[in-house]
Amino acid sequence: MKKITIFLLLLFCACNKQKDSDNKSQPKPKDPYFKSIEINDVKLGKPAYGDWLFSHKENGQTFEQYEKSKHIVPTKESNIIYIRPIGNFTVLQKKQIELLNEYLEIYFQLKTKTLEAISNNVVPKSARRMLYENHEQFLAGYLLDSILKKEKPLNRIALMGLSEVDLYPKPEWNYVFGLASYRDKVGVSSIYRLQDGELTSENFNLCLSRLLKISSHEIGHMFGLHHCTNANCVMNGTNSMSETDRHSIRLCSVCQQKLSSCIKYDNKNRLTNLENYFKRNNLTEEYLDMKKDLDIIH
């Protein structure tokens, strides 16, 4: 009798261990919010020549992989996103930086501050070149390593420099949209290529959309998000401005789930604020993307 009792006890324990093992292997059930908006994800087509995924064979990043990865999370001591303008900006450009500040605060649901602009004079001749007549460029790595990495504003979680001068990463490259050190949570981007030569009232909205996409994409990397291969998403990699224009400003349902798990905000409140922002600023396509998600969860 005693042997039977011991056998049954061992069998019971083994079954419980098996159940625990099975439970651990099962992915967590998806939050109803993300399950609902998944219907609005637009799957990527086959990449064409010149597209990012045509030349970069990326596997993407699942939500489970993101959860297991090492990435920053906001704390009381590290919870503010900073923008550092570099150069001499026009009135319209300054307006775009104000709108960018407002957008990033809504997008990441974190306090965002724009620091005072610093002069282009901080860049020495050794970190400048003329690509062609009257087209000066700054070495992106110099701005990143010698200026931005040294800045430690209060409670900084991420810092993005914004130059009005075109950037290049190394002598053999023509230009680069931006450069970032994700380990240091610091990046630099240029508005030069976003503005089709000159920012005007006629191209203001298109150029603003580009700035919002590129900035949220780069800072998204700082929070541990990889390039998205799941759907048309602001975290898609891009090889050109035309490809950036084709990409959605919306985070797909998977990437939204990643960011939400990191920053822990109210998803519906964020979505409502984004919809209102796009509506106020006459960004029609972007507004409709947010409205589609809101219509589903209401």
XYZ file of C-alpha atoms in Angstrom:
298
model
C 0.000 0.000 0.000
C 2.816 2.350 0.921
C 4.529 1.670 -2.437
C 1.304 2.439 -4.327
C 0.920 5.737 -2.432
C 4.505 6.805 -3.278
C 3.982 5.838 -6.914
C 0.786 7.910 -7.174
C 2.495 10.885 -5.513
C 5.383 10.734 -7.972
C 2.950 10.426 -10.867
C 1.002 13.462 -9.614
C 4.178 15.565 -9.342
C 5.313 14.523 -12.801
C 1.955 15.518 -14.283
C 2.117 18.909 -12.581
C 5.641 19.493 -13.904
C 4.450 18.575 -17.387
C 1.571 21.044 -17.087
C 3.941 23.755 -15.893
C 6.249 23.017 -18.808
C 3.325 23.126 -21.260
C 2.122 26.428 -19.808
C 5.583 27.997 -20.125
C 5.836 26.940 -23.747
C 2.511 28.538 -24.619
C 2.655 32.215 -25.714
C 0.659 34.684 -23.648
C -2.829 35.369 -25.010
C -2.874 38.551 -27.078
C -4.494 41.631 -25.526
C -7.962 42.225 -27.105
C -6.819 45.678 -28.292
C -3.997 44.277 -30.421
C -6.112 41.361 -31.625
C -8.798 43.816 -32.773
C -6.543 46.214 -34.701
C -4.616 43.358 -36.319
C -7.256 43.364 -39.057
C -5.921 46.760 -40.194
C -2.369 45.492 -40.691
C -1.474 45.655 -44.383
C 0.808 42.773 -45.302
C 3.980 43.615 -47.202
C 4.192 42.619 -50.831
C 7.211 41.050 -52.498
C 10.068 43.584 -52.301
C 11.054 45.204 -55.589
C 14.539 46.140 -56.730
C 15.702 49.132 -54.688
C 13.486 48.360 -51.697
C 15.081 47.803 -48.289
C 14.044 44.167 -48.006
C 15.281 43.403 -51.527
C 18.868 43.976 -50.410
C 18.528 43.310 -46.653
C 17.280 39.824 -45.821
C 15.791 40.468 -42.380
C 13.779 38.003 -40.290
C 11.976 40.621 -38.247
C 11.249 40.413 -34.529
C 8.290 38.711 -32.871
C 6.679 40.088 -29.734
C 8.065 37.129 -27.772
C 11.580 37.903 -29.022
C 11.132 41.539 -28.030
C 10.004 40.562 -24.524
C 13.148 38.475 -24.050
C 15.484 41.149 -25.413
C 17.351 43.731 -23.368
C 15.811 47.142 -23.984
C 15.339 50.321 -22.003
C 12.181 50.980 -20.032
C 11.182 54.339 -18.552
C 11.969 54.977 -14.900
C 11.599 57.992 -12.605
C 15.230 58.852 -13.341
C 15.017 58.205 -17.110
C 11.768 59.243 -18.768
C 12.245 62.302 -21.019
C 12.889 62.347 -24.778
C 15.029 65.275 -25.937
C 15.398 66.938 -29.342
C 18.565 68.957 -29.981
C 18.338 71.209 -33.084
C 21.696 71.883 -34.756
C 22.034 74.840 -37.131
C 20.037 77.792 -38.412
C 16.383 77.003 -38.984
C 13.773 78.954 -40.934
C 10.434 79.928 -39.436
C 8.715 76.975 -41.149
C 11.415 74.570 -40.001
C 11.063 75.791 -36.416
C 7.320 75.185 -36.709
C 7.985 71.607 -37.804
C 10.266 71.031 -34.826
C 7.482 72.276 -32.505
C 5.045 69.871 -34.159
C 7.600 67.057 -33.926
C 7.984 67.679 -30.186
C 4.214 67.496 -29.751
C 3.997 64.340 -31.857
C 6.754 62.410 -30.083
C 5.150 63.185 -26.721
C 1.887 61.658 -27.946
C 3.502 58.797 -29.867
C 5.685 57.565 -26.998
C 3.438 58.884 -24.209
C 6.547 60.370 -22.577
C 7.526 63.941 -21.810
C 9.437 65.414 -24.768
C 11.533 68.570 -24.664
C 13.290 70.574 -27.369
C 16.619 71.964 -26.255
C 18.044 75.260 -27.489
C 19.598 75.057 -30.946
C 23.385 74.938 -31.164
C 25.404 76.595 -33.925
C 26.859 74.832 -36.949
C 30.161 76.333 -35.833
C 30.609 73.397 -33.451
C 31.491 71.269 -36.490
C 35.188 71.652 -37.483
C 36.459 71.697 -41.075
C 37.714 68.132 -40.638
C 34.099 66.958 -40.239
C 32.733 68.887 -43.238
C 32.887 68.414 -46.988
C 31.395 69.881 -50.174
C 29.491 67.171 -52.052
C 29.239 69.595 -54.954
C 29.110 73.361 -55.341
C 27.165 75.070 -52.543
C 26.177 71.711 -51.029
C 27.955 71.285 -47.727
C 27.639 68.151 -45.630
C 28.522 67.289 -42.031
C 30.045 64.004 -40.892
C 27.203 62.319 -38.992
C 29.591 60.397 -36.737
C 31.187 63.603 -35.484
C 27.833 65.049 -34.420
C 26.954 61.762 -32.753
C 30.212 60.978 -30.967
C 31.756 64.378 -30.265
C 28.643 66.390 -29.443
C 25.449 64.475 -28.729
C 26.879 61.565 -26.720
C 28.430 64.067 -24.332
C 25.105 65.704 -23.515
C 23.372 64.488 -20.365
C 20.142 66.479 -19.930
C 18.078 65.745 -16.829
C 16.179 62.418 -16.846
C 17.109 61.684 -20.449
C 15.876 58.389 -21.861
C 16.599 59.262 -25.507
C 18.221 62.163 -27.361
C 17.862 62.960 -31.054
C 19.916 65.628 -32.775
C 18.252 67.344 -35.733
C 20.511 69.029 -38.293
C 19.402 71.329 -41.085
C 22.570 70.456 -43.007
C 22.906 67.294 -45.099
C 24.845 64.411 -43.494
C 27.284 61.745 -44.721
C 28.545 58.688 -42.772
C 31.882 58.032 -44.542
C 33.751 59.374 -47.599
C 32.492 56.696 -50.021
C 28.813 57.432 -49.239
C 26.830 60.249 -50.865
C 24.586 60.911 -47.877
C 22.728 59.386 -44.967
C 19.322 60.319 -43.494
C 20.674 59.803 -39.999
C 22.869 57.807 -37.666
C 22.255 56.418 -34.197
C 23.909 54.648 -31.307
C 21.120 52.512 -29.905
C 23.311 51.416 -27.012
C 23.735 55.059 -25.945
C 20.136 55.986 -26.910
C 21.398 58.888 -29.016
C 20.806 59.636 -32.676
C 21.119 62.390 -35.259
C 18.998 63.016 -38.347
C 18.967 65.668 -41.035
C 15.892 67.450 -42.359
C 17.739 68.406 -45.562
C 16.600 65.473 -47.712
C 13.078 65.501 -46.303
C 12.266 68.897 -47.775
C 12.695 68.496 -51.532
C 15.235 71.309 -51.685
C 13.218 73.891 -49.761
C 10.453 73.740 -47.178
C 7.438 75.778 -48.291
C 3.811 76.098 -47.286
C 2.935 73.920 -50.303
C 5.077 70.912 -49.296
C 4.852 71.503 -45.542
C 2.525 68.588 -44.745
C 4.412 66.037 -46.851
C 7.722 67.068 -45.289
C 6.208 67.030 -41.795
C 4.930 63.491 -42.350
C 8.432 62.405 -43.379
C 9.966 64.001 -40.288
C 7.449 62.313 -37.984
C 8.059 58.917 -39.610
C 11.848 59.041 -39.533
C 12.036 60.431 -35.995
C 9.584 57.941 -34.477
C 11.334 55.121 -36.379
C 14.802 56.014 -35.065
C 13.651 56.550 -31.487
C 11.653 53.320 -31.767
C 14.973 51.540 -32.352
C 16.257 53.123 -29.133
C 13.418 51.362 -27.308
C 14.503 48.023 -28.773
C 12.170 47.704 -31.774
C 13.794 46.039 -34.777
C 12.852 46.633 -38.401
C 9.361 45.303 -39.012
C 8.747 42.614 -41.624
C 5.230 41.847 -40.378
C 3.248 44.535 -42.228
C 3.351 48.042 -43.692
C 4.649 49.847 -40.616
C 6.640 52.907 -39.602
C 9.332 50.482 -38.368
C 9.930 49.121 -41.905
C 13.461 49.636 -43.172
C 13.851 52.168 -45.981
C 16.387 52.761 -48.752
C 14.990 55.998 -50.183
C 12.638 58.895 -49.621
C 10.138 57.395 -52.063
C 10.095 54.189 -49.997
C 9.626 56.242 -46.808
C 6.663 57.974 -48.466
C 5.092 54.583 -49.251
C 5.423 53.344 -45.681
C 2.644 53.944 -43.189
C 3.146 56.242 -40.212
C 1.199 53.654 -38.207
C 2.822 51.009 -36.038
C 1.459 47.592 -36.961
C -0.336 45.619 -34.240
C 2.811 43.639 -33.315
C 5.034 46.709 -33.011
C 2.331 48.528 -31.050
C 2.261 45.607 -28.634
C 6.043 45.823 -28.199
C 6.055 49.565 -27.472
C 3.056 49.311 -25.159
C 4.682 46.509 -23.148
C 7.776 48.694 -22.718
C 6.202 52.059 -21.857
C 2.892 50.768 -20.425
C 0.501 53.463 -21.590
C -3.236 53.521 -22.297
C -3.507 52.286 -25.899
C -6.909 53.800 -26.625
C -5.917 57.163 -25.169
C -2.730 57.207 -27.268
C -4.650 56.316 -30.417
C -7.264 59.020 -29.766
C -4.551 61.634 -29.221
C -2.795 60.619 -32.439
C -6.052 60.857 -34.391
C -6.690 64.349 -33.023
C -3.125 65.434 -33.795
C -3.347 64.338 -37.431
C -6.762 65.927 -37.859
C -5.602 69.287 -36.423
C -2.587 69.327 -38.721
C -4.420 68.279 -41.890
C -2.510 65.023 -42.292
C -5.425 63.242 -43.909
C -3.949 59.832 -44.738
C -2.410 59.563 -41.295
C -5.699 60.606 -39.660
C -7.615 57.918 -41.551
C -5.158 55.227 -40.418
C -5.809 56.107 -36.768
C -9.559 56.370 -37.350
C -9.661 52.834 -38.775
C -8.163 51.468 -35.566
C -10.445 53.549 -33.360
C -13.548 52.496 -35.287
C -12.694 48.865 -34.564
C -12.095 49.196 -30.830
C -15.075 51.464 -30.108
